[in-house]
Every structure is written in C-alpha cells, then in structure tokens.
CSV table of C-alpha atoms and ligand atoms in Angstrom, one decimal:
chain,number,residue,atom,x,y,z
T,1,MET,CA,-20.1,-9.9,-17.7
T,2,LYS,CA,-18.1,-7.0,-17.6
T,3,VAL,CA,-14.6,-6.6,-16.1
T,4,ASN,CA,-13.2,-3.8,-14.9
T,5,PHE,CA,-9.4,-2.6,-14.9
T,6,THR,CA,-7.4,-0.5,-12.4
T,7,GLU,CA,-3.9,0.5,-14.0
T,8,THR,CA,-1.0,0.5,-11.4
T,9,VAL,CA,1.8,1.8,-13.4
T,10,LEU,CA,1.8,5.3,-11.6
T,11,ARG,CA,1.8,3.8,-8.1
T,12,ASP,CA,2.1,-0.1,-7.0
T,13,ALA,CA,4.2,-0.6,-10.4
T,14,ASN,CA,6.3,2.3,-10.1
T,15,GLN,CA,6.6,1.5,-6.3
T,16,SER,CA,7.3,-2.3,-6.4
T,17,LEU,CA,10.0,-2.3,-9.5
T,18,ILE,CA,11.6,1.2,-8.9
T,19,ALA,CA,11.0,2.2,-5.3
T,20,THR,CA,8.5,4.7,-6.2
T,21,ARG,CA,11.5,7.1,-8.1
T,22,MET,CA,9.5,8.0,-11.4
T,23,PRO,CA,9.4,11.8,-11.4
T,24,PHE,CA,6.0,13.5,-12.7
T,25,SER,CA,7.7,15.1,-15.5
T,26,ASP,CA,8.7,11.4,-17.1
T,27,PHE,CA,4.8,10.4,-17.0
T,28,LYS,CA,3.3,13.9,-17.4
T,29,PRO,CA,3.1,13.3,-21.2
T,30,VAL,CA,1.4,9.9,-21.2
T,31,LEU,CA,-1.6,11.1,-18.9
T,32,GLU,CA,-3.8,12.2,-21.6
T,33,LYS,CA,-3.4,8.5,-23.1
T,34,LEU,CA,-3.9,7.1,-19.6
T,35,ASP,CA,-7.0,8.9,-19.3
T,36,LYS,CA,-8.4,7.4,-22.6
T,37,ALA,CA,-7.6,4.1,-22.4
T,38,GLY,CA,-10.8,2.8,-20.6
T,39,TYR,CA,-9.7,2.5,-17.6
T,40,TYR,CA,-12.1,2.3,-14.5
T,41,SER,CA,-9.2,3.7,-12.2
T,42,LEU,CA,-5.8,5.1,-12.1
T,43,GLU,CA,-4.1,3.9,-9.1
T,44,CYS,CA,-1.7,7.3,-9.0
T,45,TRP,CA,-1.3,8.3,-5.1
T,46,GLY,CA,-0.7,6.8,-1.9
T,47,GLY,CA,1.4,4.2,-0.6
T,48,ALA,CA,4.8,5.3,-1.0
T,49,THR,CA,4.7,8.2,-3.5
T,50,PHE,CA,3.9,10.6,-1.1
T,51,ASP,CA,7.3,9.9,1.0
T,52,SER,CA,9.4,9.5,-2.4
T,53,CYS,CA,8.0,12.9,-3.8
T,54,LEU,CA,8.9,15.0,-0.7
T,55,ARG,CA,12.3,12.7,0.1
T,56,TYR,CA,13.8,12.1,-3.2
T,57,LEU,CA,11.9,13.7,-6.3
T,58,ASN,CA,12.0,17.2,-4.4
T,59,GLU,CA,8.1,17.4,-5.6
T,60,ASP,CA,4.8,18.4,-3.9
T,61,PRO,CA,2.7,14.9,-3.6
T,62,TRP,CA,-0.5,17.4,-3.4
T,63,GLU,CA,0.7,18.9,-6.7
T,64,ARG,CA,1.3,16.1,-8.1
T,65,LEU,CA,-1.9,14.8,-7.7
T,66,ARG,CA,-3.7,18.0,-8.9
T,67,ASN,CA,-2.0,17.8,-11.9
T,68,ILE,CA,-2.8,14.2,-12.9
T,69,ARG,CA,-6.2,15.2,-11.6
T,70,LYS,CA,-6.3,18.0,-14.4
T,71,ALA,CA,-4.7,16.0,-17.3
T,72,CYS,CA,-6.9,13.2,-16.6
T,73,PRO,CA,-10.5,14.4,-16.1
T,74,ASN,CA,-12.5,11.4,-17.3
T,75,THR,CA,-10.9,8.8,-15.3
T,76,LYS,CA,-11.4,7.9,-11.6
T,77,LEU,CA,-8.2,8.5,-9.7
T,78,GLN,CA,-7.3,6.3,-6.7
T,79,MET,CA,-4.8,6.1,-3.9
T,80,LEU,CA,-3.8,3.4,-1.3
T,81,LEU,CA,-4.5,4.5,2.4
T,82,ARG,CA,-3.3,2.4,5.6
T,83,GLY,CA,-6.4,3.1,7.5
T,84,GLN,CA,-5.6,5.2,10.8
T,85,ASN,CA,-1.8,4.9,9.9
T,86,LEU,CA,-2.5,7.0,6.7
T,87,LEU,CA,0.7,6.6,4.5
T,88,GLY,CA,2.8,5.6,7.6
T,89,TYR,CA,3.0,2.9,10.0
T,90,LYS,CA,2.3,4.8,13.4
T,91,HIS,CA,-1.5,5.6,14.8
T,92,TYR,CA,-2.7,9.3,13.9
T,93,PRO,CA,-5.3,11.0,15.8
T,94,ASP,CA,-9.0,11.1,14.1
T,95,ASP,CA,-8.6,14.6,13.3
T,96,VAL,CA,-5.5,14.3,11.1
T,97,VAL,CA,-7.2,11.0,9.2
T,98,ARG,CA,-10.3,13.2,8.5
T,99,ALA,CA,-8.3,16.2,7.1
T,100,PHE,CA,-6.0,14.1,5.4
T,101,ILE,CA,-8.8,12.5,3.6
T,102,ARG,CA,-10.7,15.5,3.0
T,103,LYS,CA,-8.1,17.1,1.1
T,104,SER,CA,-7.3,14.1,-0.6
T,105,VAL,CA,-10.7,14.0,-1.9
T,106,GLU,CA,-10.6,17.9,-2.7
T,107,ASN,CA,-7.4,17.9,-4.5
T,108,GLY,CA,-8.7,15.0,-6.7
T,109,ILE,CA,-8.9,11.5,-5.5
T,110,ASP,CA,-12.1,9.5,-6.3
T,111,ILE,CA,-11.7,6.1,-4.7
T,112,ILE,CA,-9.6,5.3,-1.7
T,113,ARG,CA,-8.6,1.5,-1.0
T,114,ILE,CA,-8.5,1.7,3.1
T,115,PHE,CA,-6.6,-1.1,4.5
T,116,ASP,CA,-5.2,-2.0,8.2
T,117,ALA,CA,-2.4,-4.5,8.5
T,118,LEU,CA,-4.1,-6.6,11.0
T,119,ASN,CA,-7.6,-6.6,9.4
T,120,ASP,CA,-8.5,-4.9,12.5
T,121,VAL,CA,-11.7,-2.8,11.3
T,122,ARG,CA,-11.5,-0.5,14.1
T,123,ASN,CA,-8.4,0.7,12.1
T,124,ILE,CA,-10.3,1.4,9.0
T,125,GLU,CA,-13.6,2.7,10.2
T,126,VAL,CA,-12.8,6.8,10.5
T,127,ALA,CA,-11.0,6.9,7.2
T,128,VAL,CA,-14.1,5.3,5.6
T,129,ASP,CA,-16.5,7.1,7.4
T,130,GLU,CA,-14.4,10.5,6.3
T,131,THR,CA,-14.3,9.4,2.6
T,132,LEU,CA,-18.1,8.6,2.4
T,133,LYS,CA,-18.8,12.2,4.2
T,134,CYS,CA,-16.7,13.6,1.5
T,135,GLY,CA,-18.8,11.8,-1.6
T,136,ALA,CA,-15.9,9.8,-2.6
T,137,HIS,CA,-15.8,5.8,-2.9
T,138,ALA,CA,-14.4,3.9,-0.2
T,139,SER,CA,-13.0,0.6,-1.2
T,140,GLY,CA,-12.5,-1.7,1.8
T,141,THR,CA,-9.9,-3.8,2.3
T,142,ILE,CA,-9.1,-7.5,3.3
T,143,CYS,CA,-5.4,-8.2,3.6
T,144,TYR,CA,-5.1,-11.5,2.3
T,145,THR,CA,-2.5,-14.0,4.3
T,146,ILE,CA,-2.4,-18.1,4.7
T,147,SER,CA,-2.7,-19.2,8.3
T,148,PRO,CA,-4.5,-22.2,10.1
T,149,ILE,CA,-6.9,-19.3,11.3
T,150,HIS,CA,-7.5,-17.5,8.3
T,151,ASN,CA,-10.1,-19.3,6.5
T,152,LEU,CA,-13.0,-18.8,4.0
T,153,ASP,CA,-15.6,-18.4,6.8
T,154,ASN,CA,-13.1,-15.6,8.5
T,155,TYR,CA,-12.9,-13.6,5.5
T,156,VAL,CA,-16.5,-13.7,4.9
T,157,LYS,CA,-17.4,-12.4,8.6
T,158,LEU,CA,-14.4,-9.5,7.7
T,159,ALA,CA,-15.9,-9.0,4.6
T,160,LYS,CA,-19.4,-8.5,5.8
T,161,GLN,CA,-17.7,-6.3,8.8
T,162,ILE,CA,-16.3,-3.9,6.1
T,163,GLU,CA,-19.4,-3.6,3.9
T,164,ALA,CA,-21.5,-2.7,7.1
T,165,LEU,CA,-19.2,0.4,7.1
T,166,GLY,CA,-20.6,1.6,3.7
T,167,VAL,CA,-18.1,0.8,1.8
T,168,GLN,CA,-18.8,0.9,-2.2
T,169,SER,CA,-16.8,-1.9,-3.0
T,170,ILE,CA,-14.2,-4.4,-1.0
T,171,CYS,CA,-10.7,-5.5,-2.1
T,172,ILE,CA,-8.8,-8.5,-1.6
T,173,LYS,CA,-5.3,-7.5,-1.4
T,174,ASP,CA,-2.9,-10.1,-2.0
T,175,MET,CA,0.5,-8.1,-1.5
T,176,ALA,CA,2.6,-10.9,-1.1
T,177,GLY,CA,1.4,-12.6,-4.5
T,178,ILE,CA,0.8,-15.8,-2.4
T,179,MET,CA,-2.9,-16.3,-3.2
T,180,SER,CA,-3.3,-19.3,-5.7
T,181,PRO,CA,-5.7,-19.6,-8.4
T,182,LYS,CA,-7.6,-22.1,-6.5
T,183,GLU,CA,-7.6,-20.2,-3.4
T,184,GLY,CA,-8.6,-16.7,-5.2
T,185,TYR,CA,-11.3,-18.4,-7.0
T,186,ASP,CA,-12.7,-19.9,-3.6
T,187,LEU,CA,-12.6,-16.7,-2.0
T,188,VAL,CA,-14.5,-14.5,-4.6
T,189,LYS,CA,-16.9,-17.0,-4.7
T,190,ALA,CA,-17.6,-16.8,-1.2
T,191,LEU,CA,-17.5,-13.2,-0.8
T,192,LYS,CA,-20.0,-12.8,-3.9
T,193,ALA,CA,-22.1,-14.9,-2.4
T,194,ASN,CA,-21.9,-13.1,1.1
T,195,VAL,CA,-21.7,-9.5,0.2
T,196,LYS,CA,-23.6,-6.9,-2.4
T,197,VAL,CA,-20.9,-4.7,-3.0
T,198,PRO,CA,-18.3,-5.3,-6.0
T,199,ILE,CA,-15.4,-7.3,-5.5
T,200,VAL,CA,-11.7,-6.0,-6.5
T,201,VAL,CA,-8.5,-8.2,-6.5
T,202,HIS,CA,-5.2,-6.7,-6.3
T,203,THR,CA,-2.4,-9.2,-6.4
T,204,HIS,CA,1.3,-9.3,-7.7
T,205,SER,CA,3.4,-11.7,-10.2
T,206,THR,CA,6.0,-12.1,-7.4
T,207,THR,CA,5.6,-15.9,-7.5
T,208,GLY,CA,4.3,-16.3,-10.7
T,209,LEU,CA,0.6,-16.9,-9.6
T,210,GLY,CA,-0.8,-13.8,-10.5
T,211,PHE,CA,-2.3,-14.2,-13.8
T,212,MET,CA,-3.7,-17.5,-13.2
T,213,THR,CA,-4.8,-16.2,-10.2
T,214,LEU,CA,-6.8,-12.9,-11.7
T,215,LEU,CA,-8.5,-15.3,-14.4
T,216,LYS,CA,-9.6,-17.5,-12.0
T,217,CYS,CA,-10.9,-14.8,-10.0
T,218,VAL,CA,-12.7,-13.2,-12.7
T,219,GLU,CA,-14.4,-16.2,-13.3
T,220,ALA,CA,-15.8,-16.6,-9.8
T,221,GLY,CA,-17.0,-13.3,-10.5
T,222,ALA,CA,-14.6,-10.3,-9.7
T,223,ASP,CA,-15.9,-6.9,-10.7
T,224,VAL,CA,-12.3,-5.2,-10.9
T,225,ILE,CA,-8.6,-6.5,-11.3
T,226,ASP,CA,-5.2,-4.5,-11.0
T,227,SER,CA,-3.0,-4.8,-13.8
T,228,ALA,CA,0.3,-3.0,-14.8
T,229,ILE,CA,0.9,-1.9,-18.6
T,230,SER,CA,3.1,-4.7,-19.7
T,231,CYS,CA,6.7,-2.8,-19.6
T,232,PHE,CA,6.3,-2.2,-15.8
T,233,SER,CA,4.4,-5.6,-15.2
T,234,GLY,CA,5.7,-8.7,-13.8
T,235,GLY,CA,7.9,-9.9,-11.0
T,236,THR,CA,7.0,-8.0,-7.5
T,237,SER,CA,4.7,-5.5,-10.0
T,238,GLN,CA,1.1,-6.5,-11.7
T,239,PRO,CA,0.4,-9.0,-14.1
T,240,ALA,CA,0.4,-7.1,-17.6
T,241,THR,CA,-2.4,-5.3,-18.6
T,242,GLU,CA,-2.7,-6.1,-22.0
T,243,THR,CA,-2.2,-9.8,-21.6
T,244,LEU,CA,-5.3,-9.8,-19.3
T,245,VAL,CA,-7.3,-7.7,-21.7
T,246,TYR,CA,-6.5,-9.7,-24.6
T,247,THR,CA,-7.1,-12.9,-22.7
T,248,LEU,CA,-10.4,-11.7,-20.9
T,249,LYS,CA,-11.6,-10.4,-24.4
T,250,GLN,CA,-11.4,-13.9,-26.0
T,251,TYR,CA,-13.3,-15.4,-23.3
T,252,GLY,CA,-16.2,-12.9,-24.3
T,253,TYR,CA,-16.0,-10.4,-21.1
T,254,GLU,CA,-16.7,-7.1,-21.7
T,255,VAL,CA,-13.8,-4.9,-21.4
T,256,ASP,CA,-13.7,-1.4,-21.9
T,257,VAL,CA,-9.9,-1.1,-22.0
T,258,ASP,CA,-8.6,0.1,-25.6
T,259,GLU,CA,-5.7,-2.3,-26.8
T,260,LYS,CA,-4.4,0.6,-29.4
T,261,VAL,CA,-4.2,3.2,-26.5
T,262,CYS,CA,-2.5,0.8,-24.2
T,263,LYS,CA,0.1,0.1,-27.1
T,264,GLU,CA,0.7,3.7,-27.3
T,265,ILE,CA,1.0,4.0,-23.4
T,266,ASN,CA,3.4,1.1,-23.5
T,267,ASP,CA,5.5,2.4,-26.2
T,268,PHE,CA,5.8,5.3,-24.1
T,269,PHE,CA,7.0,3.6,-21.0
T,270,LYS,CA,9.6,1.7,-22.7
T,271,PRO,CA,12.3,4.1,-23.1
T,272,ILE,CA,11.8,5.2,-19.1
T,273,ARG,CA,11.9,1.3,-18.5
T,274,ALA,CA,15.3,1.2,-20.5
T,275,LYS,CA,16.7,4.1,-18.6
T,276,ALA,CA,15.9,2.5,-15.3
T,277,LEU,CA,17.7,-0.6,-16.5
T,278,ASP,CA,20.7,1.3,-17.6
T,279,SER,CA,20.7,3.0,-14.1
T,280,GLY,CA,20.3,0.2,-12.0
T,281,LEU,CA,17.5,1.7,-10.6
T,282,LEU,CA,15.3,-1.2,-12.1
T,283,ASN,CA,16.9,-4.7,-10.8
T,284,PRO,CA,16.4,-7.5,-13.3
T,285,VAL,CA,15.9,-9.7,-10.3
T,286,VAL,CA,12.6,-8.4,-9.1
T,287,MET,CA,11.1,-8.6,-12.7
T,288,GLY,CA,11.7,-12.5,-12.3
T,289,THR,CA,9.9,-15.2,-10.7
T,290,GLN,CA,10.5,-16.2,-7.1
T,291,THR,CA,8.8,-19.4,-6.0
T,292,ASP,CA,10.4,-19.7,-2.4
T,293,ALA,CA,7.7,-17.6,-0.9
T,294,LEU,CA,5.4,-20.6,-1.7
T,295,ILE,CA,7.1,-22.7,0.1
T,296,TYR,CA,8.0,-20.8,3.0
T,297,GLN,CA,4.6,-18.8,2.8
T,298,ILE,CA,6.1,-15.6,3.5
T,299,PRO,CA,6.4,-12.8,1.1
T,300,GLY,CA,9.5,-12.4,-1.2
T,301,GLY,CA,10.5,-9.0,0.3
T,302,MET,CA,10.5,-10.7,3.6
T,303,LEU,CA,12.7,-13.4,2.6
T,304,SER,CA,15.1,-11.2,1.0
T,305,ASN,CA,15.1,-9.3,4.1
T,306,LEU,CA,16.3,-12.3,6.2
T,307,VAL,CA,18.8,-13.1,4.1
T,308,ALA,CA,20.2,-9.0,4.1
T,309,GLN,CA,19.8,-9.3,8.0
T,310,LEU,CA,22.0,-12.7,8.4
T,311,THR,CA,24.2,-11.6,5.8
T,312,ALA,CA,25.3,-8.4,7.5
T,313,GLN,CA,26.1,-10.2,10.6
T,314,ASN,CA,27.9,-12.9,8.7
T,315,LYS,CA,25.3,-15.4,10.0
T,316,LEU,CA,24.1,-16.6,6.9
T,317,ASP,CA,24.4,-20.4,7.9
T,318,LYS,CA,21.3,-19.9,10.3
T,319,LEU,CA,19.2,-19.2,7.5
T,320,ASP,CA,17.3,-22.5,7.5
T,321,GLU,CA,16.7,-22.2,11.8
T,322,VAL,CA,15.2,-18.5,11.2
T,323,LEU,CA,13.0,-19.8,8.4
T,324,LEU,CA,11.7,-22.5,11.1
T,325,GLU,CA,11.2,-20.1,13.6
T,326,THR,CA,9.7,-17.4,11.7
T,327,PRO,CA,6.3,-19.2,11.6
T,328,ARG,CA,6.3,-20.2,15.1
T,329,VAL,CA,7.2,-16.4,15.9
T,330,ARG,CA,3.9,-15.4,13.8
T,331,GLU,CA,1.9,-18.2,15.6
T,332,ASP,CA,3.2,-16.7,18.7
T,333,LEU,CA,1.7,-13.3,17.8
T,334,GLY,CA,-1.6,-14.7,16.5
T,335,TYR,CA,-1.0,-14.9,12.8
T,336,PRO,CA,-0.8,-11.4,11.5
T,337,PRO,CA,-0.7,-10.8,8.1
T,338,LEU,CA,3.0,-10.3,6.9
T,339,VAL,CA,2.5,-7.0,5.4
T,340,THR,CA,4.7,-4.0,6.6
T,341,PRO,CA,5.2,-3.4,9.5
T,342,MET,CA,4.2,-7.0,10.8
T,343,SER,CA,6.6,-8.7,8.2
T,344,GLN,CA,9.5,-7.0,9.2
T,345,MET,CA,8.7,-7.7,13.4
T,346,VAL,CA,8.1,-11.1,12.8
T,347,GLY,CA,11.4,-11.3,10.7
T,348,VAL,CA,13.8,-9.5,13.2
T,349,GLN,CA,12.1,-11.4,16.1
T,350,ALA,CA,12.6,-14.4,14.6
T,351,THR,CA,16.2,-13.7,13.7
T,352,ALA,CA,17.2,-12.6,17.1
T,353,ASN,CA,15.2,-15.8,18.9
T,354,VAL,CA,18.0,-17.8,16.7
T,355,LEU,CA,20.9,-15.8,16.9
T,356,ALA,CA,20.4,-15.3,20.8
T,357,GLY,CA,20.2,-19.0,21.3
T,358,GLU,CA,17.0,-18.8,23.6
T,359,ARG,CA,13.5,-17.4,22.5
T,360,TYR,CA,12.3,-14.0,23.6
T,361,LYS,CA,15.4,-13.3,25.6
T,362,ASN,CA,15.5,-10.1,23.6
T,363,ILE,CA,12.1,-8.6,22.6
T,364,SER,CA,12.0,-5.6,20.0
T,365,LYS,CA,10.0,-2.6,21.5
T,366,GLU,CA,7.9,-3.2,18.4
T,367,VAL,CA,6.7,-6.4,19.2
T,368,LYS,CA,6.2,-5.5,22.9
T,369,SER,CA,3.8,-2.8,21.9
T,370,TYR,CA,2.0,-5.0,19.2
T,371,ILE,CA,1.6,-7.2,22.4
T,372,LYS,CA,0.2,-4.5,24.4
T,373,GLY,CA,-2.3,-3.8,22.1
T,374,GLU,CA,-1.2,-0.8,20.6
T,375,TYR,CA,-1.1,-2.2,16.8
T,376,GLY,CA,-4.8,-3.3,17.0
T,377,GLN,CA,-6.4,-6.5,17.8
T,378,ALA,CA,-4.5,-9.9,16.7
T,379,PRO,CA,-6.2,-11.7,14.2
T,380,GLY,CA,-5.8,-14.9,16.4
T,381,LYS,CA,-4.6,-15.9,20.1
T,382,VAL,CA,-1.4,-14.2,21.3
T,383,SER,CA,0.9,-16.9,23.2
T,384,GLU,CA,0.1,-16.5,26.9
T,385,GLU,CA,3.4,-17.4,27.7
T,386,LEU,CA,4.8,-14.4,25.6
T,387,GLN,CA,2.0,-12.0,26.7
T,388,LYS,CA,3.1,-12.9,30.2
T,389,LEU,CA,6.9,-12.3,29.6
T,390,VAL,CA,6.3,-8.5,27.9
T,391,LEU,CA,3.1,-7.4,30.5
T,392,GLY,CA,3.6,-9.3,33.6
T,393,ASP,CA,0.1,-9.2,35.6
T,394,GLU,CA,-1.1,-6.2,33.3
T,395,LYS,CA,-3.6,-6.6,30.8
T,396,PRO,CA,-3.3,-6.0,27.0
T,397,PHE,CA,-4.7,-2.6,25.8
T,398,THR,CA,-8.1,-3.9,24.0
T,399,GLY,CA,-9.6,-0.2,22.9
T,400,ARG,CA,-8.9,1.3,19.6
T,401,PHE,CA,-5.7,3.2,20.1
T,402,ALA,CA,-6.3,6.2,18.0
T,403,ASP,CA,-8.8,7.1,20.9
T,404,THR,CA,-5.8,7.5,23.2
T,405,LEU,CA,-4.3,10.3,21.0
T,406,ALA,CA,-4.7,13.9,21.4
T,407,PRO,CA,-5.9,15.8,18.3
T,408,GLY,CA,-3.0,16.5,15.9
T,409,MET,CA,-3.8,19.4,13.5
T,410,GLU,CA,-3.8,22.4,15.6
T,411,GLU,CA,-0.4,21.6,17.5
T,412,ALA,CA,1.4,21.1,13.7
T,413,LYS,CA,-0.1,24.5,12.4
T,414,ALA,CA,1.2,26.2,15.5
T,415,TYR,CA,4.3,24.6,15.3
T,416,LEU,CA,4.7,25.4,11.5
T,417,GLY,CA,3.5,28.9,11.5
T,418,ASP,CA,4.6,30.6,8.3
T,419,LYS,CA,6.4,27.6,7.0
T,420,ALA,CA,3.2,25.7,6.2
T,421,THR,CA,1.3,27.9,3.1
T,422,CYS,CA,-1.8,25.7,3.4
T,423,GLU,CA,-3.5,22.9,5.0
T,424,GLU,CA,-1.7,20.4,2.8
T,425,ASP,CA,1.8,21.3,3.7
T,426,VAL,CA,0.6,20.7,7.6
T,427,LEU,CA,-0.4,17.3,6.5
T,428,SER,CA,2.6,16.8,4.5
T,429,TYR,CA,4.8,17.7,7.8
T,430,ILE,CA,2.5,15.3,9.9
T,431,ALA,CA,2.9,12.3,7.8
T,432,PHE,CA,6.9,12.8,7.0
T,433,PRO,CA,8.1,15.7,9.3
T,434,THR,CA,11.7,15.4,8.3
T,435,GLN,CA,11.2,15.1,4.8
T,436,ALA,CA,8.3,17.6,4.5
T,437,GLU,CA,10.4,20.6,6.6
T,438,ALA,CA,13.3,20.2,4.2
T,439,PHE,CA,11.1,20.4,1.4
T,440,PHE,CA,9.7,23.5,2.7
T,441,GLU,CA,13.1,24.9,3.2
T,442,LYS,CA,14.1,24.2,-0.3
T,443,ARG,CA,10.4,25.6,-1.5
T,444,GLU,CA,11.2,28.5,0.2
T,445,ALA,CA,14.7,29.1,-1.2
T,446,ASP,CA,13.5,28.5,-4.6
T,447,ARG,CA,10.8,31.2,-4.3
T,448,LYS,CA,13.3,33.4,-2.8
T,449,ASN,CA,15.4,33.4,-6.3
T,450,THR,CA,12.6,33.5,-8.4
T,451,PHE,CA,11.6,36.7,-6.5
T,452,ALA,CA,15.3,38.2,-6.9
T,453,TYR,CA,15.1,37.4,-10.6
T,454,THR,CA,11.8,39.2,-11.2
T,455,ILE,CA,13.3,42.3,-9.6
T,456,LYS,CA,16.3,42.2,-11.4
T,457,ARG,CA,14.1,42.1,-14.7
T,458,ILE,CA,11.9,44.9,-13.7
T,459,ASP,CA,15.2,47.1,-12.8
Q,1,LIG,CO1,0.2,-4.2,-4.0
C-alpha cells in the first residue's frame, strides 16, 4: 500500500504557527530540496498566503507562486480555495471565481483543494468545474465537524455528491483537529467503500490526536496525508512529516518521501523557527497540546476568541455560561461546521445572548444573512423561532447565492484602469481591495525610483 504526503510548511504550517508571515526570500533557498523530497504535493498557496503577501510582506502573491513553480518543476503545487468565497468570506460572482482559478492554474497550481464552510455543494461546483476545464486536479473537500446530525451516512452522501462533480480526490478537512483516531478510521473506511477517488486526510495537532488519527486513517485506506516538516509541526500545525514517514515505512507502507532530504529541509527551517521564537512571532503556546477543544467540541481557536472577547469586556466570569450557550446557538443555526466565519458568528452570538441576559435580543448582521440563506444551505434545521424573529413571514432564500450576483471582472478592470498591469492584478484587487491598491501604489513608486535611477546612470 502506498501513502502519499502533502507537505504544508509553506502554507498551513506557516499560517497556523506564524500567521503566514514567512516571506518568500526566507524559504527560497530550500525550494530545490522541497522539490526533491518525494512529496506528492506542496501546499504553498491560497488560504491566508494571498492576503498576507499583500498586507504584510509587500509581495505580489502571483509572483510568489510563479517563483515557487520555477524552483519546483517536479512536484505538484497545491492551493486551498474556499469555493465561491475564493480566499475570503463573501460570495463572488461566477466570472470572478472562474478567472481566479484560470489564473491560478496558469501561474503554476496543479491541485486545488476546494471547500465550503457549510459543506453546501452548490458553493463549490463552479470552482470544481473551472478547475477541471483548466486541466488541473480538483480535490473536493468535506469540512469535518461533530454534531448530532453529522454521521457516517451523511458524510458518505456528501462525498458521493462531491464525487459526482468529477473531482479527482476527496479531502477530509479537520480544521480543528477534533477528529479522533476512531472517527477518522470509520470515516475513511466508509468513504473508501462508497467512492472511487483517492481519499486525502487533513488534520491539525491542536488536541494531540493528529498522529494517531492519521495512522488509523492510513490503516483504513487513506491515500494522501498532510504533514509539516518537524520544526514547523505540532500544536495548531500538522503532525510531523519525518515521524509519519518513519512510522509508516516501519509498517511496510510504500512512501516516496526521502528521510535524508527531509533532514536537510528541517535543518534549513530551524534558524527560521528560532528567529520566529525570538521575535515572538511564534508563540510557544500554539505548539502545545490543547485538550479543552475535546471537552467543548469547539476548535481551540474559537475557545481563545471567546476568552479574549469576555476578557475585553471584563466579563470572564461568564465564560461557563457562554460555553453552555455556544452549542445551543449552534443547534439553533442547524449545526454549521465551526470553521471561519461560522465559528466567529456562533461565538459572538452566544456571548451576546449571555451578556444581554436574553437570547437573541441582539442578532448580528452576519447571523441575519446566514438565516436569510445568503451563506448557503444550513446543514440541519434552523430554529423556527429564530427564523421568525429574523425573517418575520418572509421565506429564506434557498437558491445558490452567487446566482444573484452581477459579474465582477469588467467593473473592477474599468475601475482600476492603468493601476492594474494584468488580469492577476484585477483579481488581487477583487480579493483584497484596500491591500491590493496600497500594494499597487508602492509597486508604482518603486518602479519610478528604479526608472529615475536608470536614467541617471545613462546620463
Ligand atoms: Co488546516
């Protein structure tokens, strides 16, 4: 049996441990080694990398991608995409989604992992369709969550719907690291029995389950697992690549990843990790094991958000009440997976309910649009009482929200004019308008400086 590895150091590990602040120049020298390590794919783009490049690193995310592509001609490059939300949280019109995917593939992406926060298949179908049209690999994704309505039958049903879109693989995405070894084993077994495409497993070490869960998932037949090179592994990041390679080879699995090259890659990243620890960018807390998420069945990040929210309002004594209210709000909303932005919406609403001393006295704008159906189909039934409170006698919208949106590319192009030098710029602007415009201005200023300098030299 063969087990393939996706290395996450450039994207998820970078994002989970150091808020995606690793500049391209830091990891450029190791790309050649990453390309030779025998990984099935390198997750290197999408998620928060795009935003971070523009906002903090003064990098053109597209240029980063092209440079990685150039340095890694032999390994598949992978990105994470939030379906109709692309890299953000709002719905984009279909022409924008298609252009974004076309340009991602043109600039070097081979595999696009496509998910929707609510597991609403309608929110990933256009992205999957365009990925396939561009000749790339679409990895349809199931956001893993635990609730009374999420069971093996439902996950199998969802996987079949996703497979019917024509994806080349299905990924189980456990963003909170709450999938136990037993749950992982049962789920992979069930999927392997019911769908034909390879199964990918993505988890986080947050609660300490990660290694055990991946091992059991492999035993159940998982084809690809996500891991991070050891000095950027653990805690809120993925389980360590080298440890998994060591273990799986001992069990006789066929693994292409080369331990010697891994050692070189890890040695390369050690000083980067040390620098991040020194500067405080890497907080030792995120590298530890946080088991509270297992008790409350909510992601670790959500728990720390709740604590921060209450502390800011001097109401930390209400934490227990908020923790009791959180699952009730989630139930009222039809058990959405607790991934951004649902985790924030549920947490903020639970806090508001407790602090006001009355449930749903104040309802956030986001919860209102969720109940109106603007995020997609809730996984379960939304409380009728709450629906009535928000909508009155109106019916919620049940269509695909992107169908209500006017095309976006031409308008953005017209607005930007000369500021955009290519279609990639237009897409950067649509994804993160303020950050992209600031980036274009800086780039133009730099260009003028270089130009003046060139003229001076000729004189
Ligand atoms: Co992740």
